[in-house]
XYZ file of C-alpha atoms in Angstrom:
361
model
C 0.000 0.000 0.000
C 2.846 2.394 0.812
C 4.353 1.737 -2.599
C 1.052 2.511 -4.312
C 0.629 5.742 -2.309
C 4.176 6.774 -3.185
C 3.474 6.186 -6.856
C 0.221 8.152 -6.635
C 2.077 11.008 -4.971
C 4.600 10.969 -7.795
C 1.836 11.250 -10.355
C 0.376 14.268 -8.591
C 3.696 16.052 -8.364
C 4.953 15.587 -11.906
C 4.167 14.941 -15.509
C 5.631 12.896 -18.331
C 8.739 10.955 -17.351
C 8.033 11.498 -13.625
C 4.712 9.694 -14.065
C 6.501 6.710 -15.567
C 9.134 6.748 -12.828
C 6.449 6.784 -10.127
C 4.451 4.018 -11.742
C 7.526 1.836 -12.081
C 7.486 1.422 -8.291
C 4.113 -0.334 -8.430
C 4.023 -4.098 -7.834
C 4.605 -6.126 -10.984
C 1.001 -7.334 -11.001
C -0.283 -3.765 -11.221
C 2.339 -2.504 -13.634
C 1.379 -2.946 -17.333
C 4.937 -2.562 -18.657
C 6.846 0.580 -19.567
C 6.365 0.347 -23.334
C 2.645 -0.312 -22.944
C 2.279 2.562 -20.496
C 4.111 4.895 -22.867
C 1.740 3.889 -25.649
C -1.246 4.700 -23.432
C 0.214 8.123 -22.648
C 0.816 8.738 -26.346
C -2.803 7.919 -27.192
C -4.061 10.162 -24.377
C -1.851 13.042 -25.522
C -3.193 12.821 -29.076
C -6.817 12.474 -27.968
C -6.616 15.476 -25.654
C -5.618 17.615 -28.643
C -8.310 16.138 -30.910
C -11.058 16.674 -28.333
C -9.726 20.113 -27.423
C -9.873 21.176 -31.049
C -13.305 19.652 -31.622
C -15.118 20.397 -28.391
C -13.193 22.524 -25.870
C -14.410 25.875 -27.175
C -18.069 24.816 -27.453
C -18.018 23.075 -24.057
C -16.490 26.113 -22.314
C -18.997 28.445 -23.990
C -21.910 26.360 -22.689
C -20.288 26.168 -19.239
C -19.773 29.934 -19.131
C -23.425 30.578 -19.973
C -24.543 28.007 -17.396
C -22.389 29.583 -14.679
C -24.295 32.859 -15.095
C -27.362 30.966 -13.833
C -25.624 29.654 -10.727
C -23.957 31.012 -7.610
C -20.738 31.146 -9.634
C -22.077 34.008 -11.793
C -19.432 36.380 -10.431
C -16.629 34.162 -11.743
C -18.358 33.988 -15.120
C -18.812 37.780 -15.142
C -15.141 38.370 -14.302
C -13.976 36.021 -17.057
C -16.347 37.612 -19.565
C -15.001 41.054 -18.657
C -11.463 39.755 -19.156
C -12.509 38.242 -22.482
C -13.768 41.632 -23.693
C -10.624 43.458 -22.554
C -8.386 40.808 -24.098
C -10.418 40.435 -27.314
C -7.813 41.878 -29.702
C -4.779 40.082 -28.252
C -4.849 37.292 -30.881
C -4.558 39.976 -33.590
C -1.523 41.500 -31.884
C 0.864 38.603 -31.765
C -1.036 36.538 -29.209
C 0.361 35.406 -25.877
C 2.708 32.471 -26.408
C 4.137 30.492 -23.523
C 7.491 28.742 -23.790
C 6.419 26.603 -20.838
C 3.263 25.334 -22.575
C 5.120 24.768 -25.852
C 7.613 22.588 -23.947
C 5.097 20.416 -22.063
C 6.096 16.762 -21.833
C 2.698 15.798 -23.227
C 3.821 17.039 -26.649
C 6.721 14.571 -26.729
C 4.197 11.768 -26.275
C 2.090 13.388 -29.006
C 5.166 13.414 -31.278
C 6.128 9.823 -30.528
C 2.661 8.394 -31.181
C 3.013 8.711 -34.979
C 6.006 9.586 -34.786
C 6.415 13.110 -36.186
C 9.760 14.455 -37.438
C 10.884 17.887 -38.607
C 13.641 18.050 -41.235
C 15.537 21.235 -42.004
C 17.017 21.620 -45.490
C 18.271 25.240 -45.376
C 19.135 27.888 -42.821
C 16.718 30.753 -42.190
C 18.051 34.220 -41.370
C 16.687 35.876 -38.210
C 16.991 39.205 -40.050
C 14.132 38.220 -42.381
C 10.441 37.374 -41.949
C 8.873 34.330 -43.568
C 5.607 32.847 -44.736
C 5.635 29.048 -44.624
C 3.167 27.363 -46.950
C 2.198 24.083 -45.274
C 0.939 21.138 -47.377
C -1.198 19.060 -47.210
C -3.932 19.972 -44.730
C -4.958 16.450 -43.732
C -7.834 16.179 -41.242
C -6.304 17.784 -38.138
C -2.928 19.155 -39.346
C -1.099 16.977 -36.832
C 2.288 17.698 -38.384
C 1.736 21.450 -38.523
C 0.606 21.628 -34.903
C 3.354 19.410 -33.467
C 6.187 21.050 -35.402
C 5.145 24.701 -35.176
C 2.720 24.868 -32.215
C 5.040 23.029 -29.819
C 8.753 22.441 -29.295
C 8.413 18.654 -29.430
C 10.463 18.379 -32.641
C 12.919 21.114 -31.646
C 11.957 23.924 -34.024
C 13.771 26.625 -32.025
C 16.995 24.586 -31.946
C 16.871 23.805 -35.652
C 15.954 27.365 -36.639
C 17.538 29.625 -33.993
C 16.180 33.159 -33.919
C 12.974 32.236 -35.780
C 9.620 32.451 -33.977
C 6.892 30.274 -35.597
C 3.214 31.275 -35.540
C 0.799 28.682 -36.902
C -2.265 30.373 -38.419
C -5.681 28.756 -37.952
C -9.379 29.639 -38.157
C -10.117 33.059 -36.649
C -13.389 31.706 -35.229
C -11.456 29.567 -32.736
C -10.260 32.743 -31.015
C -13.809 33.816 -30.206
C -14.337 30.780 -27.973
C -13.470 30.992 -24.255
C -10.509 29.001 -22.908
C -9.769 27.480 -26.342
C -8.460 30.862 -27.508
C -6.030 31.020 -24.594
C -4.949 27.421 -25.120
C -4.177 28.102 -28.784
C -2.383 31.387 -28.111
C -0.138 29.716 -25.526
C 1.285 27.587 -28.340
C 1.984 30.622 -30.513
C -1.035 29.913 -32.726
C -2.672 32.955 -34.351
C -5.797 33.738 -36.413
C -5.398 33.370 -40.154
C -6.638 36.871 -40.937
C -5.101 40.025 -42.367
C -4.799 41.933 -39.080
C -2.979 39.167 -37.247
C -0.556 38.298 -40.042
C 0.056 41.988 -40.807
C 1.050 42.579 -37.182
C 3.462 39.625 -37.102
C 5.150 40.513 -40.386
C 5.157 44.318 -40.114
C 5.107 45.417 -36.475
C 6.797 42.623 -34.579
C 10.384 42.974 -35.779
C 12.149 40.251 -37.753
C 12.649 36.536 -37.292
C 8.913 35.801 -37.540
C 7.557 32.835 -39.503
C 3.815 32.645 -40.132
C 2.734 29.134 -41.112
C -0.309 29.105 -43.405
C -2.016 25.843 -44.354
C -2.610 27.029 -47.902
C -5.130 24.384 -49.001
C -7.354 25.084 -46.010
C -10.646 23.371 -45.344
C -11.280 22.710 -49.040
C -8.165 20.562 -49.240
C -9.192 18.459 -46.242
C -12.214 17.185 -48.188
C -9.877 15.363 -50.576
C -7.331 13.904 -48.170
C -7.007 10.140 -47.828
C -4.182 7.652 -47.201
C -1.839 7.536 -50.183
C -3.283 10.751 -51.650
C -0.631 13.227 -52.822
C -2.554 16.300 -53.921
C -2.632 19.922 -52.789
C -5.049 22.779 -53.399
C -2.731 25.489 -54.645
C -3.358 26.434 -58.276
C -5.717 29.312 -57.461
C -4.419 30.072 -53.948
C -2.375 33.233 -54.496
C -3.341 35.408 -51.540
C -0.396 34.239 -49.436
C 1.995 35.143 -52.279
C 0.500 38.630 -52.590
C 0.833 39.046 -48.827
C 4.488 37.955 -48.954
C 5.185 40.563 -51.628
C 3.416 43.327 -49.704
C 5.403 42.558 -46.560
C 8.682 41.574 -48.217
C 8.573 38.207 -46.465
C 10.319 35.203 -47.986
C 8.231 32.208 -49.036
C 9.109 28.772 -47.690
C 7.443 25.600 -49.058
C 6.737 22.889 -46.471
C 5.508 19.385 -47.230
C 4.481 16.730 -44.696
C 4.751 13.160 -45.902
C 2.185 11.018 -44.083
C -0.164 13.855 -43.035
C -2.969 12.329 -45.113
C -2.435 8.883 -43.582
C -3.708 9.740 -40.093
C -7.353 8.982 -40.946
C -9.434 7.271 -43.604
C -12.137 9.437 -45.140
C -15.240 8.900 -47.227
C -14.676 11.169 -50.248
C -17.786 12.216 -52.133
C -17.494 12.904 -55.838
C -17.940 16.407 -57.220
C -21.535 17.045 -58.253
C -23.104 14.753 -55.653
C -25.569 15.967 -53.042
C -23.259 15.128 -50.129
C -20.324 16.989 -51.675
C -22.494 20.066 -52.195
C -23.673 19.832 -48.577
C -20.085 19.634 -47.330
C -19.156 22.764 -49.281
C -22.176 24.695 -47.989
C -21.346 23.765 -44.398
C -17.714 24.675 -45.033
C -18.706 28.216 -46.085
C -21.071 28.513 -43.126
C -18.812 27.061 -40.401
C -15.377 27.899 -41.773
C -14.185 24.283 -41.628
C -14.985 21.210 -43.682
C -17.269 18.586 -42.077
C -15.311 15.498 -43.138
C -16.653 11.975 -42.702
C -13.598 10.151 -41.393
C -12.461 7.486 -38.971
C -9.317 6.192 -37.371
C -8.839 3.198 -35.102
C -10.644 2.329 -31.896
C -9.433 3.238 -28.437
C -9.285 -0.345 -27.169
C -9.064 -2.426 -30.358
C -6.724 -1.374 -33.160
C -8.802 -3.088 -35.855
C -12.016 -1.264 -34.924
C -13.212 2.172 -36.024
C -12.756 5.165 -33.776
C -11.444 8.709 -33.370
C -7.854 7.687 -32.569
C -5.622 8.482 -35.584
C -3.570 5.749 -37.181
C 0.013 5.728 -35.922
C 1.670 6.330 -39.277
C 4.891 8.383 -39.475
C 4.586 12.070 -40.407
C 7.751 13.719 -41.715
C 7.712 17.467 -42.319
C 10.277 18.890 -44.726
C 11.006 22.631 -44.561
C 12.257 23.644 -47.999
C 14.494 26.355 -49.380
C 13.257 29.940 -48.884
C 12.332 31.982 -51.947
C 13.602 35.558 -51.591
C 10.718 37.977 -52.093
C 11.060 41.762 -52.620
C 8.786 44.207 -50.841
C 6.194 45.616 -53.251
C 3.282 47.391 -51.578
C 1.006 47.082 -54.601
C 2.186 44.093 -56.667
C 0.708 43.555 -60.115
C -1.080 40.358 -61.060
C 1.856 39.449 -63.283
C 4.272 39.746 -60.353
C 2.014 37.666 -58.109
C 1.720 35.014 -60.821
C 5.498 34.982 -61.275
C 6.250 34.316 -57.604
C 3.343 31.905 -57.309
C 4.818 29.873 -60.183
C 8.218 29.945 -58.470
C 6.612 28.671 -55.277
C 4.766 25.859 -57.078
C 7.980 24.715 -58.772
C 9.845 24.808 -55.476
C 7.166 22.729 -53.731
C 7.147 20.249 -56.613
C 10.930 19.882 -56.446
C 10.783 19.420 -52.661
C 8.245 16.620 -53.042
C 10.167 14.888 -55.836
C 13.478 15.076 -53.991
C 12.259 13.444 -50.779
C 9.335 11.214 -51.822
C 11.287 7.960 -52.144
C 12.876 8.459 -48.716
C 9.489 8.351 -47.025
C 7.688 5.405 -48.530
C 6.620 6.707 -51.940
C 7.630 5.342 -55.321
C 9.661 7.211 -57.908
C 6.573 7.169 -60.153
C 4.381 8.936 -57.571
C 3.564 12.515 -58.481
C 2.215 15.508 -56.609
C -1.121 16.644 -58.024
C -1.641 20.403 -57.781
C -5.285 21.435 -58.011
């Protein structure tokens, strides 16, 4: 009993490796094995992010409204007042926390797949950058782990560069979720926020934009190598206006995290998905992973397939406050070629065949 209490105390006092150390003191009959315990922690770490993204904001909104009808109304009123005062913080660089970005839980998140970040070129802290991230996948696991946390060592690989992953602006209107996202250096993908980071926050900033967005997620499936990019030129125009270099980023394995039912263009269900996408801001995908208790069953747990993110060579971009369409098209074509070359150079190293091609829609 003393051993069990000591282990329980260790769990309360620490996280990550300290949890494992405490649990190792349990009797053999109660101890499931270190590797098995690590796998459980990995699954929990991934699920907490999935459920946070899907439900944390809505759940906290409902809770806040409910608290106004209880004796805790004063707490709800104080938080609401803080929310109003703090409303524009996400547009002004956010409120990142090095402590949150370095949580041990993110190393378990990383190791579940696992996720790796590969650097191909140095980035100068004297410049600002726009990373174009491809593909979107269902939950952008690679983008979040690499740029929203320090689990893969972004700051060590790119010293002097501060990453800001851009996501739906609507997420920053939801209580608690907004603060959770900002603590990881995540910002709204809108003009005000990106303008602040690239114009009024000094140099060494890298804004990561998932270029394909929600539309691209509707077409992702295991083995699918396609990106929505052909008519996505806004990020190139923005780079020209701010004089920020463009950096192509491709994640091999991002589309392998879930299996999705893909509806053909022209069908009723596809049209419904697109209407909901415009209304909600995100694509309502019909997907599944594996079960929580049985790997061969359906569930919300993503498949543990490797995700490798390659950060390509930066494209030097001049500052032009009012670029012409021809100039935008020129740099967009340069970016497309660079992304294509990045994919072709590394595809065979990460499970693809030499004959596999990247489809650009």
